[in-house]
mmCIF file of N, CA, C and O in Angstrom:
data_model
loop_
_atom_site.group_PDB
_atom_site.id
_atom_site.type_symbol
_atom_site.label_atom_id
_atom_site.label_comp_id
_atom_site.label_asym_id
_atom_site.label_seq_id
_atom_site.Cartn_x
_atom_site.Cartn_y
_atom_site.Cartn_z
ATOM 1 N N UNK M 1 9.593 -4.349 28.750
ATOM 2 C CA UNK M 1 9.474 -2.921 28.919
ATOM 3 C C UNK M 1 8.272 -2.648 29.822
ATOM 4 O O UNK M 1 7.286 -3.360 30.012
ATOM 5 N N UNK M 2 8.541 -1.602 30.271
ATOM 6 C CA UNK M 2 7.570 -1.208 31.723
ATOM 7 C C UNK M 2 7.308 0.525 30.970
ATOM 8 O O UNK M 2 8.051 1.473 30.715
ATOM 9 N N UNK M 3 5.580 0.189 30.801
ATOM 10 C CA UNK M 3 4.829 1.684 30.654
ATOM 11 C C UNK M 3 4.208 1.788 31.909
ATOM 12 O O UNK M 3 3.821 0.714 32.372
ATOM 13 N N UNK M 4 4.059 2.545 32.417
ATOM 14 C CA UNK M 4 3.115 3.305 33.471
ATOM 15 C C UNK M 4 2.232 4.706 33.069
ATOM 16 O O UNK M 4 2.380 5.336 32.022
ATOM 17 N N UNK M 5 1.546 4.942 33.853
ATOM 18 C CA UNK M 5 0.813 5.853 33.970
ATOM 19 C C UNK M 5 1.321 7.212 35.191
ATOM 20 O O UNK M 5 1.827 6.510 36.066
ATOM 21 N N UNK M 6 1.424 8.339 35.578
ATOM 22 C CA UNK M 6 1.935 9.076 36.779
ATOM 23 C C UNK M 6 1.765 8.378 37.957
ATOM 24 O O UNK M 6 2.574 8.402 38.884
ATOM 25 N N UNK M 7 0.446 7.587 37.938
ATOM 26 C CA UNK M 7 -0.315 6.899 38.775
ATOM 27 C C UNK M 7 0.401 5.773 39.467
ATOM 28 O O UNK M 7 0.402 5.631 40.689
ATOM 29 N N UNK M 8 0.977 5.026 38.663
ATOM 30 C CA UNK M 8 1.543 4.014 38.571
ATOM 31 C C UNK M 8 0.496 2.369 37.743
ATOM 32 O O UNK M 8 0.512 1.159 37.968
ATOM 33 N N UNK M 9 -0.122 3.103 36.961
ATOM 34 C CA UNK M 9 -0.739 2.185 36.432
ATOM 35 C C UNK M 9 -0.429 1.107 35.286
ATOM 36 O O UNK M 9 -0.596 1.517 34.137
ATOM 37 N N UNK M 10 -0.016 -0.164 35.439
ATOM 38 C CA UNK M 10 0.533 0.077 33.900
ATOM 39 C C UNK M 10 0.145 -0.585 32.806
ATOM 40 O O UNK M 10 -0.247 -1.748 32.898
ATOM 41 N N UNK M 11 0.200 0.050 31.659
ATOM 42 C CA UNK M 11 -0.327 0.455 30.347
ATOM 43 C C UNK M 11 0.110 -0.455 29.472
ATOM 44 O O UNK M 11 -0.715 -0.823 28.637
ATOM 45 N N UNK M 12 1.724 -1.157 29.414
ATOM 46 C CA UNK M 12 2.227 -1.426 28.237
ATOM 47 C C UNK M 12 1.236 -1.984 27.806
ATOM 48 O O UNK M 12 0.849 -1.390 26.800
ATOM 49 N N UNK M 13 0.249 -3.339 28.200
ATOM 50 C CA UNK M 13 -0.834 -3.964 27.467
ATOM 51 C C UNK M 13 -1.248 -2.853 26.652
ATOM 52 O O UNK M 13 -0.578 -2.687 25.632
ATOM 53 N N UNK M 14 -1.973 -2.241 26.813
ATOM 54 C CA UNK M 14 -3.072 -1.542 25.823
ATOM 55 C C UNK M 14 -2.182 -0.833 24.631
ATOM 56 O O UNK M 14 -2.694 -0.441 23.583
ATOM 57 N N UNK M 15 -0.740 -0.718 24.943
ATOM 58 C CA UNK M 15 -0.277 0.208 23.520
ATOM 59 C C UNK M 15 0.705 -1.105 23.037
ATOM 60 O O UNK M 15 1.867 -0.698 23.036
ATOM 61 N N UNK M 16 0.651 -2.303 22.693
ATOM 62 C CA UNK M 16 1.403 -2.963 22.359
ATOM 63 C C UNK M 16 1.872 -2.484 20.694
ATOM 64 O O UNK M 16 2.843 -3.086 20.235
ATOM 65 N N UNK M 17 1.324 -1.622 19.970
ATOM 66 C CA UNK M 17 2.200 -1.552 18.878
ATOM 67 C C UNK M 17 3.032 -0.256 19.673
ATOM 68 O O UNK M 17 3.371 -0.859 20.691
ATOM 69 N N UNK M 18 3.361 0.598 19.776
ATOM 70 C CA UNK M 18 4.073 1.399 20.487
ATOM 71 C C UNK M 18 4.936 1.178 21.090
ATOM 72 O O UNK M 18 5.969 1.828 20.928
ATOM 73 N N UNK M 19 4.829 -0.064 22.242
ATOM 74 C CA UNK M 19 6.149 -0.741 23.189
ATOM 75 C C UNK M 19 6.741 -1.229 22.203
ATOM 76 O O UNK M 19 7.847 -0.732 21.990
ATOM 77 N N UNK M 20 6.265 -2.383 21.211
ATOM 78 C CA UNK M 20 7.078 -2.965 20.582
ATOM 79 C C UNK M 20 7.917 -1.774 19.497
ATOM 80 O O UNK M 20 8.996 -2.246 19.139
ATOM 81 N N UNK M 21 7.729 -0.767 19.081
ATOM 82 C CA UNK M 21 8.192 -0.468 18.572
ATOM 83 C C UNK M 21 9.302 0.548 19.620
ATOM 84 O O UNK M 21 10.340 0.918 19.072
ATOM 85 N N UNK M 22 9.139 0.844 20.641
ATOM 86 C CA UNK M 22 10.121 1.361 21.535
ATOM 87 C C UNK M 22 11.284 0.870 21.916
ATOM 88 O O UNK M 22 12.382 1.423 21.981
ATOM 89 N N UNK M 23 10.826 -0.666 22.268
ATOM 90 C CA UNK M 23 11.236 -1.760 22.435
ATOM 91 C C UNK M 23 12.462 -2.122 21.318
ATOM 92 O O UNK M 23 13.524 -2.320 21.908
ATOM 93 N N UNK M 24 12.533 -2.210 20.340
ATOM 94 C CA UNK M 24 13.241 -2.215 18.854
ATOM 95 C C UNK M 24 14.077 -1.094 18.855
ATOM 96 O O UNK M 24 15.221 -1.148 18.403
ATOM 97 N N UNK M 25 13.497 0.100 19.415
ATOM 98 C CA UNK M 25 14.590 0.818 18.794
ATOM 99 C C UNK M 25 15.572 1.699 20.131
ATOM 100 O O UNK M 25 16.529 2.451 19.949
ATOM 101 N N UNK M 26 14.987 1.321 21.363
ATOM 102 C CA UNK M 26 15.903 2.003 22.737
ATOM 103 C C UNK M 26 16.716 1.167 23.082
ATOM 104 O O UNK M 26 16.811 0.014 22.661
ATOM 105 N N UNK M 27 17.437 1.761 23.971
ATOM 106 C CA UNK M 27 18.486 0.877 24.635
ATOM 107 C C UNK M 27 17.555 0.100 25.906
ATOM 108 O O UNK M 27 16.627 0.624 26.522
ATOM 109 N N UNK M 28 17.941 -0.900 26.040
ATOM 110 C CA UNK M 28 17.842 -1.539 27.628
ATOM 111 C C UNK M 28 18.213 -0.829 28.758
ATOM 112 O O UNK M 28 19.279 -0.213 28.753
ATOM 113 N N UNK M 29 17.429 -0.829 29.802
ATOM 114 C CA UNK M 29 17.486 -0.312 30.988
ATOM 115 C C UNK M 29 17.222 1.542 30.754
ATOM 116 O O UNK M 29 17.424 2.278 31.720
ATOM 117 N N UNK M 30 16.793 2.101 29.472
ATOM 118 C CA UNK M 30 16.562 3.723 29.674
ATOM 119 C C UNK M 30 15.225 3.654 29.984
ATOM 120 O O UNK M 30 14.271 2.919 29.732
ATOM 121 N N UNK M 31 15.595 5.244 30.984
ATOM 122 C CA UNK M 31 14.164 5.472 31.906
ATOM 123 C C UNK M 31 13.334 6.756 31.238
ATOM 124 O O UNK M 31 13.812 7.752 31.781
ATOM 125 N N UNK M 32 12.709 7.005 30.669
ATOM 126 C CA UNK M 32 12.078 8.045 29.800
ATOM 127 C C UNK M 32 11.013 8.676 30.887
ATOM 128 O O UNK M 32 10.351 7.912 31.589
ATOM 129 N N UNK M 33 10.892 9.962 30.983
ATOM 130 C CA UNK M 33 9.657 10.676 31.578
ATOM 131 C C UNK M 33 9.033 11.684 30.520
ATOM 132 O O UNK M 33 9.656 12.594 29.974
ATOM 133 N N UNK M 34 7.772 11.386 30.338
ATOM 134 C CA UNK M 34 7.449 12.149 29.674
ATOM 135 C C UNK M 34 5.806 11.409 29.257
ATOM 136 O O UNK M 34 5.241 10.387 29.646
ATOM 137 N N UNK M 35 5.410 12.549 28.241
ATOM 138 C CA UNK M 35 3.637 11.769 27.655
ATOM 139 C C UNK M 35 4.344 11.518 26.270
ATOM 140 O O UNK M 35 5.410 11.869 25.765
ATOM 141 N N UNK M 36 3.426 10.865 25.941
ATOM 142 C CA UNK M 36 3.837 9.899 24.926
ATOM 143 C C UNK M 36 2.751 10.543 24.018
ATOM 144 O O UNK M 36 1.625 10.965 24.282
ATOM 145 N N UNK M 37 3.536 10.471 22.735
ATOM 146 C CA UNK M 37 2.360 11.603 21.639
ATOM 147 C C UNK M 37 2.460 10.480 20.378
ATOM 148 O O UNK M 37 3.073 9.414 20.432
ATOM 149 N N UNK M 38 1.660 11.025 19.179
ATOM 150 C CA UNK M 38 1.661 9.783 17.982
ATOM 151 C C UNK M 38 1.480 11.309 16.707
ATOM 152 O O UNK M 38 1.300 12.462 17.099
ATOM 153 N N UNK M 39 1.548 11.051 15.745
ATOM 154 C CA UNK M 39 1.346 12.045 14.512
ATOM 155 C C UNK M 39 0.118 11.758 14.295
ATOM 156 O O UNK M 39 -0.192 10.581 14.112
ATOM 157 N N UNK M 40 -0.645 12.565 14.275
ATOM 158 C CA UNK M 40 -2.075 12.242 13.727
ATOM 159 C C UNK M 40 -2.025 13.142 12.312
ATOM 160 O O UNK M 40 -1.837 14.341 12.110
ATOM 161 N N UNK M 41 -2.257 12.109 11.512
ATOM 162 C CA UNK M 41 -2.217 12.803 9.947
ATOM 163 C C UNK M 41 -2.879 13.770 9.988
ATOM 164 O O UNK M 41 -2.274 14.843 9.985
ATOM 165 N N UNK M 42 -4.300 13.781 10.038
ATOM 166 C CA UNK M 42 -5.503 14.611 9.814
ATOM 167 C C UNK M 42 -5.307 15.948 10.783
ATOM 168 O O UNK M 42 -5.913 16.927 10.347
ATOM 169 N N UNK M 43 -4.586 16.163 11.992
ATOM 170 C CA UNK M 43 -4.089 17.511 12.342
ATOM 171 C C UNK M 43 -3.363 17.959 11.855
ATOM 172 O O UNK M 43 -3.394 19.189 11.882
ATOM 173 N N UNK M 44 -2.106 17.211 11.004
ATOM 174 C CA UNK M 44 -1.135 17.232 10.768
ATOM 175 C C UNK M 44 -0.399 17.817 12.090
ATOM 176 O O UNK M 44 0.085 18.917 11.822
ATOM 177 N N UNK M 45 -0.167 17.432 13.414
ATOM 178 C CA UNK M 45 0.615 17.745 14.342
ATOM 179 C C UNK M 45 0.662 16.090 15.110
ATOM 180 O O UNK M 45 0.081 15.041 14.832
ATOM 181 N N UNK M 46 1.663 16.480 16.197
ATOM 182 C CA UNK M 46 1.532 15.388 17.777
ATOM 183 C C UNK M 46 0.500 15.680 18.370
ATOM 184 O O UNK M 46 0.092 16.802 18.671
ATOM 185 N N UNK M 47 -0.019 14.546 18.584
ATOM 186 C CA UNK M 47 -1.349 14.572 19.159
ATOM 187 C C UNK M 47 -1.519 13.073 20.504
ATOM 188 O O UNK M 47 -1.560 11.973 19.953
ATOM 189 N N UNK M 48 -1.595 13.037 21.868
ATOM 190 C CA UNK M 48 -1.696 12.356 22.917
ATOM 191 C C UNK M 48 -3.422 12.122 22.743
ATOM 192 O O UNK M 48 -3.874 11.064 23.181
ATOM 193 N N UNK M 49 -3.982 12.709 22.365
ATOM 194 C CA UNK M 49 -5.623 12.291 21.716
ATOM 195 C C UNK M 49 -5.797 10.754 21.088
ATOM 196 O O UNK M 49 -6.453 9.776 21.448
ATOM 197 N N UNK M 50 -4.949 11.001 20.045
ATOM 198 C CA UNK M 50 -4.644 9.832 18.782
ATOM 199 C C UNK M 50 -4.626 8.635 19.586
ATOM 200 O O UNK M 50 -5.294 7.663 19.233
ATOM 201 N N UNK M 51 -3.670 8.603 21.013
ATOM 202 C CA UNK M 51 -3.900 7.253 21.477
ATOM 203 C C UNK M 51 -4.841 6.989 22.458
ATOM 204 O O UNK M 51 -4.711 5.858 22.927
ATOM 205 N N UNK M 52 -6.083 7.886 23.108
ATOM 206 C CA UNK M 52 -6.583 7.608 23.726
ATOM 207 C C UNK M 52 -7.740 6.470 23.845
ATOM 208 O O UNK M 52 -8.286 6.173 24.908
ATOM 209 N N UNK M 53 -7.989 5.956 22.741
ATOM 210 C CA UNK M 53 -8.790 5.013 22.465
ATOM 211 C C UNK M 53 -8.416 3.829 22.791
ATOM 212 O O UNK M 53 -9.163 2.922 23.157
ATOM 213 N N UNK M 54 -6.505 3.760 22.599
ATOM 214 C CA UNK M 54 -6.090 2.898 23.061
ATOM 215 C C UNK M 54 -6.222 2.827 24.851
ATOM 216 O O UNK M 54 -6.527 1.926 25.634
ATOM 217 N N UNK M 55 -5.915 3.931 24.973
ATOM 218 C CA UNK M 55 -5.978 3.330 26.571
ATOM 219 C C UNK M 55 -7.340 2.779 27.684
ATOM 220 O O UNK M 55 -7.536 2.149 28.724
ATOM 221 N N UNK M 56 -8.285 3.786 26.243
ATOM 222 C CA UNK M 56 -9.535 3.120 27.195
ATOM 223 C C UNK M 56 -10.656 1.589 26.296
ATOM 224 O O UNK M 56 -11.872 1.400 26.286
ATOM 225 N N UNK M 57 -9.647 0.906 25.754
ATOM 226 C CA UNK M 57 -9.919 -0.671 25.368
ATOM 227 C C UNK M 57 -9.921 -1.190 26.352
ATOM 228 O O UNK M 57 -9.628 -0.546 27.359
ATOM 229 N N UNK M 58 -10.244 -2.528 26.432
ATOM 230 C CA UNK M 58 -9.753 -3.516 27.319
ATOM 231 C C UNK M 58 -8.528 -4.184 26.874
ATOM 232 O O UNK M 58 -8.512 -4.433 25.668
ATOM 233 N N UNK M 59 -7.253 -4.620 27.707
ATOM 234 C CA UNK M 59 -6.304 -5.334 27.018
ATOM 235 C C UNK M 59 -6.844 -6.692 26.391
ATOM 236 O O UNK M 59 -7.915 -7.297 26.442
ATOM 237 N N UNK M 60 -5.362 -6.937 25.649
ATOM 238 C CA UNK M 60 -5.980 -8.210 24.604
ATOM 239 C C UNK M 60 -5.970 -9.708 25.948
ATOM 240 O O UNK M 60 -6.345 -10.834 25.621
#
């Protein structure tokens, strides 16, 4: 699976629980556009915040 950024940067490294779980449950070959959000309990809403920590790690 192929994450990018608008940029063309790409990401899948840094969200590996996320791909894999995308990964499991999409079809092969679908092209998704969009931001990618997570439930953050403590807002109780979708929140693109929740993963930002992930993106600014270093990959494994």
């Amino acid at each position: 699976m192929v994450v990018q950024t608008r940029r063309g940067a790409l990401v899948q490294d840094r969200w590996p629980d996320p791909v894999a779980a995308a990964e499991a449950q999409l079809p092969a070959g679908l092209v998704l556009d969009g931001e990618p959000v997570v439930w953050d309990i403590e807002a109780d809403a979708l929140s693109f915040g929740a993963l930002q920590p992930l993106i600014d790690r270093p990959p494994p």
